[in-house]
Amino acid sequence: ESHLANNDKEKVAASLGIVNDAMTLMPQEPIHTGKKLNNGAQSTDKDAFYVNRTEIEAHRVNLQHLCRICGGSFKNDPYKRSHPVHGPVDDEMQALLRKKERRATSWPDLLNKVFKIDVRGDMDTIHPTNFCHNCWSVIQRKFSNAPCEVYFPRKGTMEWHPHSMSCDICGTSSHGVKRKKQAPNPQVSKKLRIIAERARKIMYARSRKQVNSKSIMKKITNCQKIHLSTKMLIVDYPADFVKSISCQICEHILADPVETTCKHLFCRLCILKCLKVIGSYCPSCRYPCFPTDLVNPVKSFLSILNTLAVRCPVKDCYEEVTLGKYSHHLSSHKEK
């Protein structure tokens, strides 16, 4: 029994020694593998961060070739014209705004008025910093009465989003942001084309008759050198107002205005010449009219007419004078 007991003790001691040896060898391995795993994770994070940063930088570069408003590419413009979104208003637009009696010193104010977008909170990593010349022409058409064949290429302004995996801008920066095309209906387009063609023919026939009669009366009066053109007005007034202060024959600003019994206004010299040549009737409505029927307009109308500011047509004279003082100003030029 004592021999068996000693053998059991020796086996237990041997097993304990094996366990201790294993414990002394094991702790060093897991520490090294853990450090390696942490280093690998940090390196992958750095690589991902670097890739993400380069993608955002490339996205920002692509945005510089697109319009902030319509999303079109500047490469489509043969002259490569662009305007800064946050820059000052150029001289041509400033002159047009002064003519319209409006004030704006920066583009954000004008973009907000015309396109209803606020660009003050833009970020260069999300929004482009320039807009195209086509959108500039849309703004110009908004503040001028000149006919212009400029169209806005979208139903609404472009919405911009941060860079993502499925980014449309990075793949289409050279051609602009793509839009869905709608297939035109051939029947509807054919009907519209026929209607437009008929309306164009009718309007052309009417305008041709009016132009012929007006051109004949202008040749009769021949007053280009003595009467002021409406283009000499400093302020760009509405078309109806300009028509009300201009002669119905020569289309210049009324000089010594007279009123007929049918309430039409003419320059005294123009209407007297026309009545002598074409007969005793009003050139506008063909109502019977005689030189004795001509009267002066009401004083309130004459006072409004005399307060209008015009630009002096004399060469090298850039002075702005009212119509009431224009004759005195012109006499000073004659004295010189």
PDB file of C-alpha atoms in Angstrom, residues 111-310:
ATOM      1  CA  LEU A 111     -28.809  84.133 -57.335  1.00  0.00           C
ATOM      2  CA  ASN A 112     -31.277  84.176 -54.468  1.00  0.00           C
ATOM      3  CA  LYS A 113     -33.579  86.612 -56.339  1.00  0.00           C
ATOM      4  CA  VAL A 114     -33.508  84.803 -59.691  1.00  0.00           C
ATOM      5  CA  PHE A 115     -33.102  81.099 -58.847  1.00  0.00           C
ATOM      6  CA  LYS A 116     -34.359  81.121 -55.206  1.00  0.00           C
ATOM      7  CA  ILE A 117     -31.233  79.372 -53.877  1.00  0.00           C
ATOM      8  CA  ASP A 118     -29.061  80.396 -50.917  1.00  0.00           C
ATOM      9  CA  VAL A 119     -25.365  79.815 -51.638  1.00  0.00           C
ATOM     10  CA  ARG A 120     -23.973  81.466 -48.499  1.00  0.00           C
ATOM     11  CA  GLY A 121     -23.693  78.145 -46.612  1.00  0.00           C
ATOM     12  CA  ASP A 122     -22.023  76.207 -49.438  1.00  0.00           C
ATOM     13  CA  MET A 123     -19.078  73.837 -48.833  1.00  0.00           C
ATOM     14  CA  ASP A 124     -16.421  73.351 -51.509  1.00  0.00           C
ATOM     15  CA  THR A 125     -16.445  69.561 -50.938  1.00  0.00           C
ATOM     16  CA  ILE A 126     -20.191  69.381 -51.752  1.00  0.00           C
ATOM     17  CA  HIS A 127     -21.036  72.413 -53.919  1.00  0.00           C
ATOM     18  CA  PRO A 128     -19.287  73.874 -56.999  1.00  0.00           C
ATOM     19  CA  THR A 129     -17.825  77.349 -56.565  1.00  0.00           C
ATOM     20  CA  ASN A 130     -18.653  78.710 -60.056  1.00  0.00           C
ATOM     21  CA  PHE A 131     -21.680  78.961 -62.362  1.00  0.00           C
ATOM     22  CA  CYS A 132     -21.844  78.848 -66.170  1.00  0.00           C
ATOM     23  CA  HIS A 133     -22.343  81.689 -68.641  1.00  0.00           C
ATOM     24  CA  ASN A 134     -25.728  80.282 -69.700  1.00  0.00           C
ATOM     25  CA  CYS A 135     -27.085  80.845 -66.175  1.00  0.00           C
ATOM     26  CA  TRP A 136     -25.456  84.304 -66.236  1.00  0.00           C
ATOM     27  CA  SER A 137     -27.449  85.018 -69.423  1.00  0.00           C
ATOM     28  CA  VAL A 138     -30.638  83.887 -67.657  1.00  0.00           C
ATOM     29  CA  ILE A 139     -29.949  86.461 -64.908  1.00  0.00           C
ATOM     30  CA  GLN A 140     -29.286  89.132 -67.538  1.00  0.00           C
ATOM     31  CA  ARG A 141     -32.552  88.316 -69.321  1.00  0.00           C
ATOM     32  CA  LYS A 142     -34.382  88.580 -65.982  1.00  0.00           C
ATOM     33  CA  PHE A 143     -33.283  92.208 -65.545  1.00  0.00           C
ATOM     34  CA  SER A 144     -33.430  93.357 -69.198  1.00  0.00           C
ATOM     35  CA  ASN A 145     -36.211  93.684 -71.748  1.00  0.00           C
ATOM     36  CA  ALA A 146     -34.060  92.590 -74.697  1.00  0.00           C
ATOM     37  CA  PRO A 147     -35.259  89.384 -76.416  1.00  0.00           C
ATOM     38  CA  CYS A 148     -32.781  86.555 -75.886  1.00  0.00           C
ATOM     39  CA  GLU A 149     -32.776  82.931 -77.048  1.00  0.00           C
ATOM     40  CA  VAL A 150     -31.490  81.609 -73.710  1.00  0.00           C
ATOM     41  CA  TYR A 151     -33.200  78.792 -71.870  1.00  0.00           C
ATOM     42  CA  PHE A 152     -32.660  77.270 -68.443  1.00  0.00           C
ATOM     43  CA  PRO A 153     -31.755  73.614 -69.060  1.00  0.00           C
ATOM     44  CA  ARG A 154     -33.495  72.210 -65.978  1.00  0.00           C
ATOM     45  CA  LYS A 155     -36.967  72.368 -64.456  1.00  0.00           C
ATOM     46  CA  GLY A 156     -35.315  73.311 -61.156  1.00  0.00           C
ATOM     47  CA  THR A 157     -31.892  74.065 -59.728  1.00  0.00           C
ATOM     48  CA  MET A 158     -29.395  71.259 -59.100  1.00  0.00           C
ATOM     49  CA  GLU A 159     -29.354  69.530 -55.707  1.00  0.00           C
ATOM     50  CA  TRP A 160     -25.868  68.629 -54.445  1.00  0.00           C
ATOM     51  CA  HIS A 161     -24.966  65.784 -52.054  1.00  0.00           C
ATOM     52  CA  PRO A 162     -21.728  64.663 -50.344  1.00  0.00           C
ATOM     53  CA  HIS A 163     -19.445  62.134 -52.053  1.00  0.00           C
ATOM     54  CA  SER A 164     -20.549  58.485 -51.732  1.00  0.00           C
ATOM     55  CA  MET A 165     -19.803  55.086 -53.279  1.00  0.00           C
ATOM     56  CA  SER A 166     -22.502  55.604 -55.940  1.00  0.00           C
ATOM     57  CA  CYS A 167     -21.476  59.174 -56.854  1.00  0.00           C
ATOM     58  CA  ASP A 168     -22.894  60.443 -60.166  1.00  0.00           C
ATOM     59  CA  ILE A 169     -20.601  63.465 -60.360  1.00  0.00           C
ATOM     60  CA  CYS A 170     -17.254  61.665 -60.382  1.00  0.00           C
ATOM     61  CA  GLY A 171     -18.267  59.578 -63.417  1.00  0.00           C
ATOM     62  CA  THR A 172     -19.996  62.340 -65.429  1.00  0.00           C
ATOM     63  CA  SER A 173     -17.928  65.461 -64.664  1.00  0.00           C
ATOM     64  CA  SER A 174     -16.792  65.866 -68.279  1.00  0.00           C
ATOM     65  CA  HIS A 175     -20.340  65.974 -69.691  1.00  0.00           C
ATOM     66  CA  GLY A 176     -22.258  67.422 -66.735  1.00  0.00           C
ATOM     67  CA  VAL A 177     -24.778  65.656 -64.537  1.00  0.00           C
ATOM     68  CA  LYS A 178     -27.053  63.405 -66.580  1.00  0.00           C
ATOM     69  CA  ARG A 179     -30.807  63.950 -66.662  1.00  0.00           C
ATOM     70  CA  LYS A 180     -33.579  61.622 -67.682  1.00  0.00           C
ATOM     71  CA  LYS A 181     -34.830  62.109 -71.225  1.00  0.00           C
ATOM     72  CA  GLN A 182     -38.534  62.195 -71.985  1.00  0.00           C
ATOM     73  CA  ALA A 183     -39.647  60.669 -75.261  1.00  0.00           C
ATOM     74  CA  PRO A 184     -41.536  63.323 -77.282  1.00  0.00           C
ATOM     75  CA  ASN A 185     -45.067  62.564 -78.416  1.00  0.00           C
ATOM     76  CA  PRO A 186     -45.056  62.845 -82.260  1.00  0.00           C
ATOM     77  CA  GLN A 187     -48.793  63.661 -82.552  1.00  0.00           C
ATOM     78  CA  VAL A 188     -48.690  66.502 -80.013  1.00  0.00           C
ATOM     79  CA  SER A 189     -45.508  67.983 -81.490  1.00  0.00           C
ATOM     80  CA  LYS A 190     -47.022  67.898 -85.012  1.00  0.00           C
ATOM     81  CA  LYS A 191     -50.184  69.741 -83.876  1.00  0.00           C
ATOM     82  CA  LEU A 192     -48.145  72.370 -82.034  1.00  0.00           C
ATOM     83  CA  ARG A 193     -45.931  72.878 -85.070  1.00  0.00           C
ATOM     84  CA  ILE A 194     -48.969  73.427 -87.346  1.00  0.00           C
ATOM     85  CA  ILE A 195     -50.588  75.888 -84.897  1.00  0.00           C
ATOM     86  CA  ALA A 196     -47.340  77.813 -84.465  1.00  0.00           C
ATOM     87  CA  GLU A 197     -46.841  78.019 -88.216  1.00  0.00           C
ATOM     88  CA  ARG A 198     -50.362  79.440 -88.776  1.00  0.00           C
ATOM     89  CA  ALA A 199     -49.959  81.990 -85.980  1.00  0.00           C
ATOM     90  CA  ARG A 200     -46.586  83.051 -87.392  1.00  0.00           C
ATOM     91  CA  LYS A 201     -48.083  83.656 -90.848  1.00  0.00           C
ATOM     92  CA  ILE A 202     -50.971  85.737 -89.452  1.00  0.00           C
ATOM     93  CA  MET A 203     -48.666  87.840 -87.270  1.00  0.00           C
ATOM     94  CA  TYR A 204     -46.247  88.354 -90.141  1.00  0.00           C
ATOM     95  CA  ALA A 205     -49.045  89.621 -92.445  1.00  0.00           C
ATOM     96  CA  ARG A 206     -50.323  92.053 -89.800  1.00  0.00           C
ATOM     97  CA  SER A 207     -46.885  93.346 -88.838  1.00  0.00           C
ATOM     98  CA  ARG A 208     -45.950  93.864 -92.478  1.00  0.00           C
ATOM     99  CA  LYS A 209     -48.927  96.192 -93.039  1.00  0.00           C
ATOM    100  CA  GLN A 210     -48.158  98.163 -89.872  1.00  0.00           C
ATOM    101  CA  VAL A 211     -44.464  98.437 -90.704  1.00  0.00           C
ATOM    102  CA  ASN A 212     -45.216  99.697 -94.208  1.00  0.00           C
ATOM    103  CA  SER A 213     -47.531 102.474 -92.967  1.00  0.00           C
ATOM    104  CA  LYS A 214     -45.137 103.467 -90.161  1.00  0.00           C
ATOM    105  CA  SER A 215     -42.126 103.526 -92.454  1.00  0.00           C
ATOM    106  CA  ILE A 216     -43.982 105.817 -94.893  1.00  0.00           C
ATOM    107  CA  MET A 217     -44.897 108.261 -92.095  1.00  0.00           C
ATOM    108  CA  LYS A 218     -41.321 108.233 -90.750  1.00  0.00           C
ATOM    109  CA  LYS A 219     -40.066 109.163 -94.215  1.00  0.00           C
ATOM    110  CA  ILE A 220     -42.580 112.009 -94.325  1.00  0.00           C
ATOM    111  CA  THR A 221     -41.509 113.476 -90.965  1.00  0.00           C
ATOM    112  CA  ASN A 222     -37.723 112.794 -91.282  1.00  0.00           C
ATOM    113  CA  CYS A 223     -37.009 114.068 -87.751  1.00  0.00           C
ATOM    114  CA  GLN A 224     -34.084 111.883 -86.635  1.00  0.00           C
ATOM    115  CA  LYS A 225     -31.728 114.855 -86.281  1.00  0.00           C
ATOM    116  CA  ILE A 226     -34.053 117.110 -84.272  1.00  0.00           C
ATOM    117  CA  HIS A 227     -35.945 114.697 -81.973  1.00  0.00           C
ATOM    118  CA  LEU A 228     -34.468 112.552 -79.187  1.00  0.00           C
ATOM    119  CA  SER A 229     -34.616 108.757 -79.388  1.00  0.00           C
ATOM    120  CA  THR A 230     -36.103 106.780 -76.481  1.00  0.00           C
ATOM    121  CA  LYS A 231     -32.703 105.042 -76.164  1.00  0.00           C
ATOM    122  CA  MET A 232     -31.354 108.283 -74.670  1.00  0.00           C
ATOM    123  CA  LEU A 233     -33.416 107.738 -71.518  1.00  0.00           C
ATOM    124  CA  ILE A 234     -31.154 106.952 -68.559  1.00  0.00           C
ATOM    125  CA  VAL A 235     -33.613 104.676 -66.738  1.00  0.00           C
ATOM    126  CA  ASP A 236     -34.946 101.548 -68.431  1.00  0.00           C
ATOM    127  CA  TYR A 237     -38.667 102.265 -68.047  1.00  0.00           C
ATOM    128  CA  PRO A 238     -41.415  99.711 -68.851  1.00  0.00           C
ATOM    129  CA  ALA A 239     -42.332  99.432 -72.525  1.00  0.00           C
ATOM    130  CA  ASP A 240     -45.886 100.754 -71.990  1.00  0.00           C
ATOM    131  CA  PHE A 241     -44.582 103.874 -70.220  1.00  0.00           C
ATOM    132  CA  VAL A 242     -42.040 104.532 -72.981  1.00  0.00           C
ATOM    133  CA  LYS A 243     -44.807 104.169 -75.544  1.00  0.00           C
ATOM    134  CA  SER A 244     -46.941 106.708 -73.674  1.00  0.00           C
ATOM    135  CA  ILE A 245     -44.201 109.383 -73.758  1.00  0.00           C
ATOM    136  CA  SER A 246     -43.194 108.773 -77.390  1.00  0.00           C
ATOM    137  CA  CYS A 247     -44.701 110.085 -80.610  1.00  0.00           C
ATOM    138  CA  GLN A 248     -47.037 107.680 -82.438  1.00  0.00           C
ATOM    139  CA  ILE A 249     -45.477 108.638 -85.789  1.00  0.00           C
ATOM    140  CA  CYS A 250     -41.700 108.956 -85.341  1.00  0.00           C
ATOM    141  CA  GLU A 251     -41.486 106.892 -82.080  1.00  0.00           C
ATOM    142  CA  HIS A 252     -39.104 109.479 -80.569  1.00  0.00           C
ATOM    143  CA  ILE A 253     -39.574 111.235 -77.228  1.00  0.00           C
ATOM    144  CA  LEU A 254     -42.409 113.759 -77.539  1.00  0.00           C
ATOM    145  CA  ALA A 255     -41.156 117.206 -78.542  1.00  0.00           C
ATOM    146  CA  ASP A 256     -43.722 120.015 -78.154  1.00  0.00           C
ATOM    147  CA  PRO A 257     -46.490 117.401 -77.703  1.00  0.00           C
ATOM    148  CA  VAL A 258     -50.060 117.919 -78.924  1.00  0.00           C
ATOM    149  CA  GLU A 259     -53.215 115.862 -78.346  1.00  0.00           C
ATOM    150  CA  THR A 260     -55.904 115.008 -80.899  1.00  0.00           C
ATOM    151  CA  THR A 261     -59.658 114.698 -80.279  1.00  0.00           C
ATOM    152  CA  CYS A 262     -59.202 110.899 -80.194  1.00  0.00           C
ATOM    153  CA  LYS A 263     -56.692 111.290 -77.279  1.00  0.00           C
ATOM    154  CA  HIS A 264     -53.530 110.339 -79.209  1.00  0.00           C
ATOM    155  CA  LEU A 265     -50.226 112.165 -78.625  1.00  0.00           C
ATOM    156  CA  PHE A 266     -47.837 113.361 -81.334  1.00  0.00           C
ATOM    157  CA  CYS A 267     -44.980 115.779 -81.821  1.00  0.00           C
ATOM    158  CA  ARG A 268     -46.423 119.005 -83.229  1.00  0.00           C
ATOM    159  CA  LEU A 269     -44.089 119.006 -86.232  1.00  0.00           C
ATOM    160  CA  CYS A 270     -44.750 115.327 -87.069  1.00  0.00           C
ATOM    161  CA  ILE A 271     -48.556 115.503 -86.968  1.00  0.00           C
ATOM    162  CA  LEU A 272     -48.691 118.736 -89.023  1.00  0.00           C
ATOM    163  CA  LYS A 273     -46.497 117.195 -91.749  1.00  0.00           C
ATOM    164  CA  CYS A 274     -48.592 113.995 -91.849  1.00  0.00           C
ATOM    165  CA  LEU A 275     -51.915 115.872 -91.974  1.00  0.00           C
ATOM    166  CA  LYS A 276     -50.581 117.901 -94.898  1.00  0.00           C
ATOM    167  CA  VAL A 277     -49.479 114.797 -96.873  1.00  0.00           C
ATOM    168  CA  ILE A 278     -51.852 111.913 -96.013  1.00  0.00           C
ATOM    169  CA  GLY A 279     -55.034 113.861 -95.250  1.00  0.00           C
ATOM    170  CA  SER A 280     -57.117 115.084 -92.319  1.00  0.00           C
ATOM    171  CA  TYR A 281     -57.309 111.982 -90.139  1.00  0.00           C
ATOM    172  CA  CYS A 282     -55.414 110.566 -87.158  1.00  0.00           C
ATOM    173  CA  PRO A 283     -52.457 108.367 -88.220  1.00  0.00           C
ATOM    174  CA  SER A 284     -53.136 105.939 -85.352  1.00  0.00           C
ATOM    175  CA  CYS A 285     -56.895 105.287 -85.558  1.00  0.00           C
ATOM    176  CA  ARG A 286     -58.029 107.028 -88.819  1.00  0.00           C
ATOM    177  CA  TYR A 287     -60.429 109.277 -86.889  1.00  0.00           C
ATOM    178  CA  PRO A 288     -61.101 112.659 -88.602  1.00  0.00           C
ATOM    179  CA  CYS A 289     -58.544 115.203 -87.393  1.00  0.00           C
ATOM    180  CA  PHE A 290     -57.736 118.771 -88.427  1.00  0.00           C
ATOM    181  CA  PRO A 291     -54.869 121.080 -87.404  1.00  0.00           C
ATOM    182  CA  THR A 292     -57.331 123.283 -85.528  1.00  0.00           C
ATOM    183  CA  ASP A 293     -58.326 120.304 -83.326  1.00  0.00           C
ATOM    184  CA  LEU A 294     -54.839 119.902 -81.859  1.00  0.00           C
ATOM    185  CA  VAL A 295     -54.524 120.957 -78.201  1.00  0.00           C
ATOM    186  CA  ASN A 296     -51.823 120.818 -75.533  1.00  0.00           C
ATOM    187  CA  PRO A 297     -51.899 117.836 -73.102  1.00  0.00           C
ATOM    188  CA  VAL A 298     -52.760 118.294 -69.430  1.00  0.00           C
ATOM    189  CA  LYS A 299     -50.157 120.071 -67.257  1.00  0.00           C
ATOM    190  CA  SER A 300     -49.550 117.045 -65.012  1.00  0.00           C
ATOM    191  CA  PHE A 301     -48.476 114.961 -68.023  1.00  0.00           C
ATOM    192  CA  LEU A 302     -46.157 117.755 -69.225  1.00  0.00           C
ATOM    193  CA  SER A 303     -44.565 118.029 -65.775  1.00  0.00           C
ATOM    194  CA  ILE A 304     -43.865 114.265 -65.738  1.00  0.00           C
ATOM    195  CA  LEU A 305     -42.405 114.495 -69.235  1.00  0.00           C
ATOM    196  CA  ASN A 306     -40.110 117.399 -68.301  1.00  0.00           C
ATOM    197  CA  THR A 307     -38.689 115.552 -65.256  1.00  0.00           C
ATOM    198  CA  LEU A 308     -37.430 112.587 -67.310  1.00  0.00           C
ATOM    199  CA  ALA A 309     -33.624 112.360 -67.356  1.00  0.00           C
ATOM    200  CA  VAL A 310     -31.857 111.862 -70.705  1.00  0.00           C
TER     201      VAL A 310
END
